[in-house]
Coordinates of C-alpha atoms in Angstrom, one line a residue:
Chain A
M87 CA 9.2 45.9 5.3
K88 CA 10.9 47.3 2.2
Q89 CA 12.3 45.7 -0.9
I90 CA 13.5 46.0 -4.4
L91 CA 13.4 43.3 -6.6
L92 CA 15.6 43.8 -9.9
I93 CA 15.0 41.4 -12.9
T94 CA 17.7 41.6 -15.1
D95 CA 19.7 39.3 -17.9
G96 CA 22.9 41.4 -17.8
C97 CA 25.3 43.8 -16.3
S98 CA 25.3 47.4 -15.9
N99 CA 27.1 49.4 -18.3
V100 CA 26.3 53.3 -17.1
G101 CA 26.8 55.4 -13.9
V102 CA 27.1 54.4 -10.2
S103 CA 28.0 50.2 -10.0
P104 CA 24.9 48.7 -8.7
V105 CA 26.7 47.3 -6.0
V106 CA 26.9 50.6 -4.7
A107 CA 23.4 51.5 -4.9
A108 CA 22.8 48.3 -3.5
A109 CA 24.7 49.1 -0.9
Q110 CA 23.2 52.5 -0.1
A111 CA 19.7 50.8 -0.6
H112 CA 20.3 48.0 2.4
A113 CA 22.0 51.0 4.7
E114 CA 18.3 52.6 4.5
G115 CA 16.3 49.3 5.2
I116 CA 15.7 48.4 1.9
A117 CA 16.3 45.0 0.9
V118 CA 18.0 44.0 -2.6
N119 CA 16.7 40.8 -4.7
V120 CA 18.2 40.1 -7.8
V121 CA 16.8 37.7 -10.2
G122 CA 19.0 36.8 -13.0
V123 CA 16.4 35.8 -16.0
L124 CA 17.6 33.3 -18.7
D125 CA 15.9 32.6 -22.0
Q126 CA 18.3 30.5 -23.1
G127 CA 22.1 29.9 -22.7
D128 CA 23.2 31.5 -19.3
L129 CA 24.0 35.2 -18.2
G130 CA 27.9 35.2 -18.5
E131 CA 30.1 35.1 -15.9
F132 CA 29.9 38.4 -15.2
G133 CA 26.4 38.9 -15.4
S134 CA 26.0 36.0 -12.5
A135 CA 28.5 37.3 -10.6
E136 CA 27.2 41.0 -10.8
I137 CA 23.7 39.4 -9.7
E138 CA 25.2 38.1 -6.8
E139 CA 26.9 41.1 -5.7
I140 CA 24.3 43.2 -5.9
A141 CA 22.1 41.0 -3.7
R142 CA 25.0 40.5 -1.2
A143 CA 25.5 44.2 -1.0
G144 CA 21.6 44.6 -0.7
G145 CA 20.9 42.3 1.9
G146 CA 19.1 40.1 0.0
L147 CA 19.0 37.1 -2.4
S148 CA 19.7 36.3 -6.1
R149 CA 18.7 33.4 -8.2
L150 CA 19.1 32.6 -11.9
A151 CA 15.7 31.5 -13.4
H152 CA 14.7 30.7 -17.0
T153 CA 11.6 32.7 -18.2
R154 CA 9.2 29.8 -17.1
Q155 CA 10.0 29.1 -13.3
L156 CA 10.1 33.4 -13.4
S157 CA 6.7 33.4 -11.2
Q158 CA 8.0 30.7 -8.9
T159 CA 11.8 32.3 -8.4
V160 CA 10.0 36.1 -7.9
Q161 CA 8.0 34.7 -5.0
M162 CA 10.2 32.3 -3.4
L163 CA 12.8 35.5 -3.0
T164 CA 10.0 37.9 -1.8
R165 CA 8.4 35.2 0.5
K166 CA 12.4 34.2 1.7
T167 CA 13.3 38.0 2.6
V168 CA 10.5 38.8 4.4
V169 CA 10.9 35.7 6.4
Q170 CA 15.2 36.7 6.8
T171 CA 14.0 40.2 7.6
I172 CA 11.8 38.9 10.9
Q173 CA 14.6 36.4 11.2
H174 CA 17.4 39.4 11.7
A175 CA 15.0 41.3 14.2
V176 CA 13.9 38.0 15.9
H177 CA 17.5 37.0 16.3
R178 CA 18.5 40.3 17.9
E179 CA 15.6 39.4 20.4
L180 CA 16.8 35.9 20.9
K181 CA 19.9 36.8 22.5
Q182 CA 18.6 39.4 25.0
V183 CA 15.7 36.9 26.3
L184 CA 17.4 33.2 25.7
G185 CA 20.7 33.9 25.5
A186 CA 20.9 31.6 21.6
S187 CA 22.2 33.6 18.8
S188 CA 20.2 31.6 16.5
I189 CA 16.9 29.8 15.9
E190 CA 19.1 26.4 14.9
E191 CA 20.9 26.6 18.7
L192 CA 17.3 26.4 20.6
P193 CA 16.2 23.0 21.1
P194 CA 13.7 21.6 19.3
E195 CA 10.8 22.1 21.7
K196 CA 11.6 25.9 22.6
R197 CA 11.9 26.5 18.3
G198 CA 8.1 26.2 18.2
E199 CA 7.1 29.1 19.9
V200 CA 9.8 31.3 18.2
V201 CA 8.6 30.1 14.5
R202 CA 4.8 31.0 15.3
V203 CA 5.1 34.3 16.2
M204 CA 8.0 34.5 12.7
D205 CA 5.2 33.2 11.1
E206 CA 2.5 35.7 12.6
L207 CA 4.8 38.7 11.6
S208 CA 5.9 37.2 8.0
E209 CA 2.0 37.5 7.6
T210 CA 0.5 40.4 8.9
S211 CA 3.5 43.0 8.6
K212 CA 3.2 45.9 6.3
L213 CA 5.4 45.3 2.7
R214 CA 6.3 47.4 0.5
V215 CA 7.6 45.8 -3.0
A216 CA 9.5 48.0 -5.8
L217 CA 10.2 46.4 -9.1
L218 CA 12.7 47.2 -11.0
I219 CA 12.6 45.6 -14.6
D220 CA 15.7 45.8 -17.4
A221 CA 13.9 47.0 -20.2
S222 CA 16.8 47.1 -22.3
A223 CA 16.9 45.7 -26.3
S224 CA 17.8 41.8 -25.2
M225 CA 14.6 41.7 -22.4
K226 CA 12.2 42.5 -24.9
P227 CA 11.0 38.7 -25.4
K228 CA 11.1 38.1 -22.0
L229 CA 9.0 40.6 -21.1
A230 CA 5.4 38.9 -21.6
A231 CA 6.8 36.5 -18.8
V232 CA 8.1 39.5 -16.4
E233 CA 4.6 40.8 -16.4
E234 CA 3.1 37.3 -15.4
A235 CA 5.5 36.9 -12.9
I236 CA 4.3 41.0 -11.7
R237 CA 0.4 39.7 -11.8
D238 CA 1.4 36.3 -10.0
L239 CA 3.3 38.2 -7.5
A240 CA 0.8 40.8 -6.7
L241 CA -2.2 38.1 -6.5
S242 CA -0.2 36.3 -3.2
L243 CA 0.6 39.8 -2.1
Q244 CA -2.6 40.3 -1.5
A245 CA -3.9 37.0 0.1
R246 CA -1.4 38.3 2.8
Q247 CA -3.0 39.2 6.0
G248 CA -0.8 42.6 6.4
R249 CA -1.3 45.4 3.8
S250 CA 0.9 45.0 1.0
E251 CA 2.0 47.1 -2.1
I252 CA 4.1 47.1 -5.4
A253 CA 5.2 49.4 -7.6
V254 CA 6.5 48.8 -11.4
F255 CA 9.8 50.9 -12.3
H256 CA 11.5 50.0 -15.7
F257 CA 15.3 50.8 -17.0
P258 CA 16.6 52.3 -19.2
G259 CA 13.9 55.4 -19.3
S260 CA 13.4 57.9 -21.6
A261 CA 15.5 59.1 -24.7
H262 CA 15.6 61.7 -22.6
G263 CA 18.5 61.0 -20.3
D264 CA 16.3 59.5 -17.5
E265 CA 17.7 56.3 -16.1
C266 CA 14.6 54.6 -14.9
L267 CA 10.9 55.6 -15.0
L268 CA 7.7 54.5 -12.8
D269 CA 5.4 52.5 -14.6
L270 CA 2.7 51.7 -12.2
D271 CA 2.8 53.8 -8.5
W272 CA 1.7 51.9 -5.2
T273 CA -0.9 49.2 -5.4
T274 CA -2.3 46.4 -3.9
D275 CA -4.5 45.9 -6.7
V276 CA -3.1 45.4 -10.3
R277 CA -6.7 43.9 -12.0
G278 CA -7.5 46.2 -14.6
V279 CA -3.6 47.4 -15.3
H280 CA -3.4 46.7 -19.0
Q281 CA 0.4 46.5 -19.4
F282 CA 3.4 47.2 -17.3
L283 CA 6.0 47.8 -19.3
P284 CA 6.7 49.9 -22.2
R285 CA 7.3 47.6 -25.5
L286 CA 9.2 50.3 -27.3
Q287 CA 11.8 52.7 -27.2
M288 CA 14.5 50.6 -26.1
R289 CA 18.1 51.6 -25.6
G290 CA 21.1 50.1 -25.8
T291 CA 22.2 51.0 -22.3
T292 CA 21.8 49.2 -18.7
P293 CA 22.2 51.8 -16.2
T294 CA 21.6 49.3 -13.1
G295 CA 23.0 51.0 -10.3
P296 CA 21.4 54.7 -11.2
A297 CA 18.2 53.3 -11.4
I298 CA 18.5 51.6 -8.0
L299 CA 19.5 55.4 -6.7
R300 CA 15.8 56.6 -8.4
V301 CA 13.7 53.4 -6.9
V302 CA 15.6 54.3 -3.1
D303 CA 14.2 57.9 -3.9
H304 CA 10.9 57.1 -4.4
F305 CA 10.6 54.6 -1.1
R306 CA 11.5 58.2 1.0
A307 CA 9.5 60.3 -1.2
P308 CA 6.1 61.1 1.2
A309 CA 4.2 61.8 -2.1
P310 CA 4.8 58.8 -4.5
R311 CA 4.0 61.5 -7.7
S312 CA 6.3 64.2 -7.1
Y313 CA 9.0 62.1 -9.5
R314 CA 7.0 61.6 -12.4
N315 CA 7.7 63.9 -14.9
P316 CA 4.0 64.4 -16.1
D317 CA 4.9 65.1 -20.1
E318 CA 7.1 62.2 -20.0
T319 CA 4.4 59.7 -18.2
D320 CA 2.2 60.9 -20.8
G321 CA 4.5 59.7 -23.4
Q322 CA 4.6 56.8 -22.1
M323 CA 0.8 55.5 -21.5
S324 CA 0.2 56.6 -25.1
D325 CA 2.6 53.6 -25.5
Y326 CA 0.4 51.5 -23.7
V327 CA -2.2 51.1 -26.5
V328 CA -2.2 47.5 -28.0
Chain B
M11 CA 9.0 27.2 -4.1
T12 CA 11.8 24.4 -4.3
T13 CA 14.5 25.3 -1.3
S14 CA 15.3 21.6 -0.6
F15 CA 19.2 20.8 -0.3
D16 CA 21.1 18.7 -3.4
W17 CA 22.4 15.5 -1.2
R18 CA 20.2 11.9 -0.9
L19 CA 21.2 9.9 2.5
P20 CA 22.3 6.3 1.3
R21 CA 20.8 3.4 2.1
G22 CA 21.9 2.2 5.7
T23 CA 23.0 5.4 6.6
V24 CA 22.3 6.2 10.4
I25 CA 20.8 9.1 12.1
R26 CA 20.9 10.0 15.4
G27 CA 19.2 13.3 16.9
K28 CA 21.0 15.5 17.9
W29 CA 19.0 16.6 21.0
K30 CA 17.1 13.1 22.4
R31 CA 19.5 10.7 20.6
S32 CA 17.4 8.3 18.9
S33 CA 19.1 6.4 15.8
Y34 CA 17.2 5.7 12.9
R35 CA 18.5 3.5 10.0
V36 CA 17.6 5.1 6.3
E37 CA 16.2 2.6 4.1
R38 CA 15.5 4.6 1.1
L39 CA 13.4 7.9 -0.7
L40 CA 9.8 8.3 -0.5
G41 CA 9.1 11.9 -1.6
E42 CA 10.2 15.1 -1.7
G43 CA 8.4 18.1 -1.0
A44 CA 9.3 22.0 -0.9
N45 CA 10.5 21.6 2.5
G46 CA 12.6 18.6 2.3
K47 CA 13.0 14.7 1.4
V48 CA 11.1 11.9 3.3
Y49 CA 13.0 9.0 3.7
L50 CA 11.7 5.6 4.9
V51 CA 13.5 4.8 8.4
E52 CA 14.1 2.0 10.5
R53 CA 14.1 2.0 14.2
Q54 CA 13.4 -0.4 16.8
R55 CA 11.8 -2.8 13.7
A56 CA 9.4 -0.3 13.5
W57 CA 9.0 1.7 9.9
Y58 CA 8.7 5.7 10.3
A59 CA 8.8 8.3 7.3
M60 CA 11.8 11.2 8.1
K61 CA 11.3 14.8 6.7
I62 CA 14.6 16.1 6.7
G63 CA 15.1 19.6 5.7
A64 CA 17.8 22.8 5.2
D65 CA 15.9 25.5 6.9
A66 CA 15.4 25.0 11.1
V67 CA 12.4 28.0 10.2
D68 CA 10.6 26.3 7.5
L69 CA 10.3 22.9 8.6
Q70 CA 9.6 24.1 12.5
S71 CA 6.6 26.1 11.2
E72 CA 5.6 23.0 9.0
I73 CA 6.1 21.0 12.7
N74 CA 3.9 23.7 14.3
V75 CA 1.0 23.2 11.9
L76 CA 0.9 19.2 12.8
Q77 CA 1.3 20.1 16.2
A78 CA -1.7 22.3 16.3
I79 CA -3.6 19.7 14.0
A80 CA -3.1 16.8 16.8
N81 CA -4.0 19.2 19.9
A82 CA -7.3 19.6 18.5
K83 CA -7.7 16.2 17.8
L84 CA -9.1 16.8 14.5
V85 CA -8.3 13.4 13.1
S86 CA -9.1 10.6 14.8
R87 CA -5.6 8.2 15.0
S88 CA -5.2 5.6 17.5
E89 CA -1.2 6.6 16.7
P90 CA 0.4 9.7 17.1
Y91 CA 1.0 11.0 13.8
L92 CA 4.2 13.3 14.7
V93 CA 6.9 10.8 16.6
E94 CA 9.6 13.0 17.4
V95 CA 11.3 16.5 16.5
D96 CA 15.6 16.6 16.5
D97 CA 18.5 17.4 14.5
Y98 CA 21.1 15.5 12.6
S99 CA 24.9 17.0 12.0
G100 CA 25.5 15.7 8.4
T101 CA 28.4 14.4 7.2
D102 CA 29.2 18.2 5.4
G103 CA 29.3 19.5 8.7
K104 CA 26.0 21.0 8.6
E105 CA 22.8 20.5 10.8
Y106 CA 19.7 19.5 9.4
P107 CA 16.3 19.8 11.7
F108 CA 14.2 16.4 10.9
Y109 CA 11.2 15.3 12.4
V110 CA 9.6 11.3 12.2
M111 CA 5.9 11.2 11.5
R112 CA 4.3 7.9 11.4
Y113 CA 4.6 5.9 7.7
I114 CA 1.7 5.2 5.6
R115 CA 2.1 2.6 3.4
G116 CA 0.1 3.3 0.1
A117 CA 0.4 4.6 -3.5
T118 CA -0.6 7.8 -4.5
L119 CA -3.8 8.7 -6.2
S120 CA -2.9 8.1 -9.6
D121 CA -0.3 4.9 -9.0
F122 CA -3.6 3.3 -7.1
L123 CA -6.2 4.2 -9.8
S124 CA -3.7 3.1 -13.0
K125 CA -3.4 -0.1 -10.8
R126 CA -6.5 -0.5 -9.3
G127 CA -8.8 0.5 -12.3
M128 CA -10.9 3.8 -12.7
E129 CA -14.0 2.8 -11.1
W130 CA -12.0 3.0 -7.3
F131 CA -12.1 7.1 -8.2
P132 CA -15.8 7.5 -6.3
V133 CA -14.4 5.9 -3.1
A134 CA -11.1 7.5 -2.9
G135 CA -12.3 10.8 -3.8
Y136 CA -15.0 10.5 -1.2
S137 CA -12.7 9.4 1.3
L138 CA -10.5 12.6 0.6
L139 CA -13.1 15.1 0.8
V140 CA -13.9 13.5 4.3
K141 CA -9.9 14.3 5.4
L142 CA -10.4 17.6 3.7
S143 CA -13.5 18.2 6.1
E144 CA -12.0 17.0 9.6
L145 CA -8.9 19.9 8.5
H146 CA -11.4 22.1 7.6
A147 CA -12.8 21.5 11.2
G148 CA -10.3 22.6 12.8
R149 CA -10.2 26.1 10.2
W150 CA -7.3 24.8 8.7
T151 CA -6.7 25.0 4.4
F152 CA -4.6 21.9 3.3
G153 CA -3.2 24.1 0.5
D154 CA -1.1 22.0 -1.6
L155 CA -3.4 19.3 -3.0
K156 CA -2.5 17.3 -5.6
A157 CA -2.1 13.5 -6.8
E158 CA 1.2 13.4 -5.6
N159 CA 0.1 14.3 -2.4
V160 CA -2.5 12.1 -1.6
L161 CA -1.9 8.4 -1.0
V162 CA -4.2 6.0 -1.5
S163 CA -3.8 2.2 1.1
D164 CA -6.2 -0.7 0.5
Y165 CA -10.1 -0.6 -0.2
G166 CA -9.4 3.1 -1.6
R167 CA -8.5 4.8 2.3
V168 CA -6.4 8.6 1.7
E169 CA -4.1 9.7 3.8
L170 CA -2.9 13.3 3.1
V171 CA 1.3 13.7 3.1
D172 CA 3.2 16.9 2.9
Y173 CA 1.9 19.2 5.5
G174 CA 4.0 22.1 4.1
G175 CA 1.2 23.9 2.4
V176 CA -1.3 23.8 5.4
T177 CA -2.6 27.2 6.3
A178 CA -4.9 28.5 8.8
F179 CA -8.2 30.1 7.3
G180 CA -7.7 33.8 6.1
K181 CA -4.2 33.4 5.4
S182 CA -2.3 33.4 2.6
V183 CA -1.8 29.8 1.7
R184 CA 2.0 29.1 2.0
Q185 CA 2.6 26.6 -1.0
F186 CA 0.8 25.5 -3.8
T187 CA 1.5 23.7 -7.0
E188 CA 0.8 26.1 -9.9
I189 CA -2.2 23.7 -12.0
Y190 CA -3.6 23.0 -8.7
D191 CA -4.1 26.3 -7.5
R192 CA -7.2 28.7 -7.7
G193 CA -5.1 32.4 -8.5
Y194 CA -3.0 30.6 -11.1
W195 CA -7.0 30.2 -12.8
N196 CA -7.9 33.3 -12.4
A197 CA -11.0 32.1 -10.3
G198 CA -10.0 33.4 -6.8
S199 CA -7.6 34.6 -4.7
R200 CA -4.6 32.6 -2.6
S201 CA -6.6 33.3 1.0
A202 CA -6.6 30.1 2.6
D203 CA -10.7 29.0 2.8
A204 CA -12.7 26.1 1.9
G205 CA -13.1 27.0 -1.6
Y206 CA -9.6 26.7 -2.1
D207 CA -9.3 23.4 -1.5
L208 CA -12.0 22.3 -3.4
F209 CA -10.7 24.1 -6.2
S210 CA -7.9 22.2 -6.6
F211 CA -9.8 19.0 -5.8
G212 CA -11.4 19.1 -8.6
V213 CA -8.3 20.2 -10.8
L214 CA -7.2 16.8 -9.3
C215 CA -10.8 15.2 -10.6
I216 CA -9.7 15.9 -13.8
Q217 CA -5.9 15.6 -13.7
V218 CA -6.8 11.6 -12.6
Y219 CA -8.8 11.2 -16.1
D220 CA -6.3 13.0 -18.9
A221 CA -3.3 14.8 -17.0
R222 CA -2.1 15.1 -20.6
R223 CA -4.6 17.3 -21.8
L224 CA -4.8 19.3 -18.8
A225 CA -1.3 20.4 -18.5
A226 CA -1.4 20.6 -22.5
L227 CA -4.6 23.1 -21.5
A228 CA -2.5 24.8 -19.1
G229 CA 0.3 25.3 -21.6
S230 CA -1.3 26.4 -24.3
L231 CA -3.6 29.0 -22.7
L232 CA -2.3 32.8 -22.2
P233 CA -2.3 33.5 -18.9
Q234 CA -5.3 36.5 -18.7
N235 CA -7.3 33.7 -20.6
R236 CA -6.7 31.1 -17.4
S237 CA -10.4 30.6 -16.0
P238 CA -12.4 27.8 -14.5
E239 CA -14.6 27.7 -17.5
E240 CA -11.8 26.4 -19.5
L241 CA -10.9 23.7 -17.1
L242 CA -15.1 22.6 -17.5
K243 CA -14.9 22.4 -21.3
L244 CA -12.4 20.1 -20.8
A245 CA -13.9 18.1 -18.3
Q246 CA -17.4 18.0 -20.5
S247 CA -15.2 15.8 -23.2
I248 CA -14.1 13.5 -20.9
P249 CA -16.9 11.1 -21.0
A250 CA -16.6 9.6 -17.7
L251 CA -16.3 13.3 -15.9
R252 CA -19.6 14.8 -17.8
P253 CA -22.1 13.0 -15.1
L254 CA -20.3 15.1 -12.3
G255 CA -20.3 18.3 -14.5
D256 CA -22.6 20.0 -12.1
W257 CA -20.5 19.0 -9.1
L258 CA -17.5 19.7 -10.9
A259 CA -18.9 23.6 -11.9
K260 CA -19.8 24.3 -8.3
A261 CA -16.1 23.1 -6.9
L262 CA -14.1 25.1 -10.2
R263 CA -16.6 27.9 -9.7
G264 CA -16.0 28.3 -5.6
T265 CA -19.7 27.7 -5.1
F266 CA -20.3 25.3 -2.5
S267 CA -20.7 26.7 1.1
N268 CA -18.1 24.0 2.2
V269 CA -16.5 20.7 1.8
E270 CA -19.5 18.7 3.7
E271 CA -21.9 20.3 1.1
A272 CA -19.8 19.5 -1.5
A273 CA -19.8 15.8 -0.2
R274 CA -23.1 15.2 0.2
E275 CA -23.6 15.9 -3.7
W276 CA -20.1 13.6 -4.3
Q277 CA -22.4 11.0 -2.4
Q278 CA -25.4 11.9 -4.8
W279 CA -23.4 11.4 -7.8
Q280 CA -22.2 8.0 -6.5
R281 CA -25.1 6.7 -5.7
R282 CA -26.7 8.3 -9.7
T283 CA -23.4 6.3 -11.3
S284 CA -23.9 3.3 -9.5
G285 CA -27.6 3.1 -10.0
R286 CA -27.5 3.8 -13.5
S287 CA -25.5 1.3 -14.7
S288 CA -27.4 -1.6 -13.4
S289 CA -30.2 -0.2 -14.6
V290 CA -29.0 0.5 -18.2
V291 CA -29.4 -2.7 -20.1
P292 CA -27.4 -2.9 -23.7
R293 CA -29.9 -2.8 -26.6
W294 CA -28.3 -6.1 -27.5
M295 CA -29.5 -8.0 -24.2
K296 CA -33.0 -6.8 -24.2
G297 CA -33.4 -8.0 -27.4
L298 CA -31.6 -11.3 -26.4
F299 CA -34.3 -11.3 -23.5
V300 CA -37.1 -10.8 -25.9
A301 CA -36.3 -13.6 -28.4
S302 CA -35.3 -15.8 -25.1
A303 CA -39.2 -15.2 -24.1
A304 CA -40.3 -16.2 -27.1
L305 CA -38.6 -19.0 -27.4
L306 CA -39.6 -20.4 -23.8
A307 CA -43.5 -19.5 -24.8
T308 CA -43.2 -21.7 -28.0
T309 CA -41.4 -24.4 -25.8
I310 CA -44.3 -24.6 -23.2
Y311 CA -46.9 -24.2 -25.5
W312 CA -45.3 -27.4 -27.6
L313 CA -45.2 -29.6 -24.5
L314 CA -48.1 -28.8 -23.5
R315 CA -49.7 -29.5 -27.0
T316 CA -47.8 -33.0 -26.8
G317 CA -48.3 -33.5 -23.4
A318 CA -52.2 -33.5 -24.2

């Protein structure tokens, strides 16, 4: 199972529409979840509508969350989407085997067995979650909470029986016109990673759409490191020193 | 992980099952779990607890656990815990799955202790450990152990409620509450095992004695600085918990090998504390004893002298 989890606080303003990009991800079997993160106030009508639409196009879920509930929201969305992906697969089977189109249509006695299989699959299937973090200027005060949520998600995923990996990207990338940069490649364990996201070089633009497409590319890539420009990465690494 | 729906069922609402056609009358809301709301309901003059949820899969998954526990006969009960499973067609046209269970009369652990006194804590704690050991014998972890999920009836008898977090050993814990979570305190994984519940139990001990400072500690520490040692430091500053220090250290550091061992050492602590309170005699009382003995001796001496 493949998921992209976009954490953002505003509207995209550069490049391809994020809704189109999410639809592309969905077409390639990647579910896109979106968390709109709030500090004070709200995202505005535009922002909320956009995150909802990105998730809908990406076959995932969207939620608005305060920085305080970010960890819980991130985990809830990830888990729900895993269950949903399995539910879609199970629904196809249900039609063929039992003639019912959804679990709700089955009498309670028959639901038990189906749900047991679903629970087992949710726990044991392979899972890859790419976290795509909006690191534009307005997100800066929220990045500590974002990092905590990433760590917490990694801890929960580690407890699963199936292999679970996460990768972390942020956008906008450097001043050289990159839409998105890889901060942490597929890994099962984030202990020892001091800091995921750079705290400097925040620019004003929010190229959400191009960034999603870049992550979709990364899912396709057999050799994960090929999308990383080594010079860029080194430049980023030096910023990690606190 | 709240996935609950927003509506409340008003008192008197009649819930009729879609499949089995049994009717239940809603009395009042008892509580709320992650997968749904629990109501006190009445059917043919008997009280039951009804959990009603929005998501058939989430609720069924909880029902599966309850059935597995019932089938394994882990818990010695005269009446069945799970009474009925059905769907309710709500007034909004949607269908809501529900299950009916035995109604357990009791107060949450915190309420019970504040009403009856902290002297009940050792007994209630011990019976909670026994409850956990019954579950663990079937290789289940309770998962979401917290003060709200422990109901205490008269004489400190304990029942666990909300089985939404119950997880087979070795799998990822299905539901947890941050402040009681081993992972949150950087004290280990979120995989279900005996130690996971014992860690939450350890936090629970601190919670019942000083909930305010526990919350303050969790709020003030940076995520990377949360640790069992910080919890132990807090426990050490609570006089009533000081004698339980060694036990808490084992629970929070995960060094108990199982709940039985934890229960045995809990008993030893109970014995020590109950023994101690009777052997320790305040100084003034000792002084008074010496004084009255001296007085008695003088009186006898005087009586003998005058009698002679």
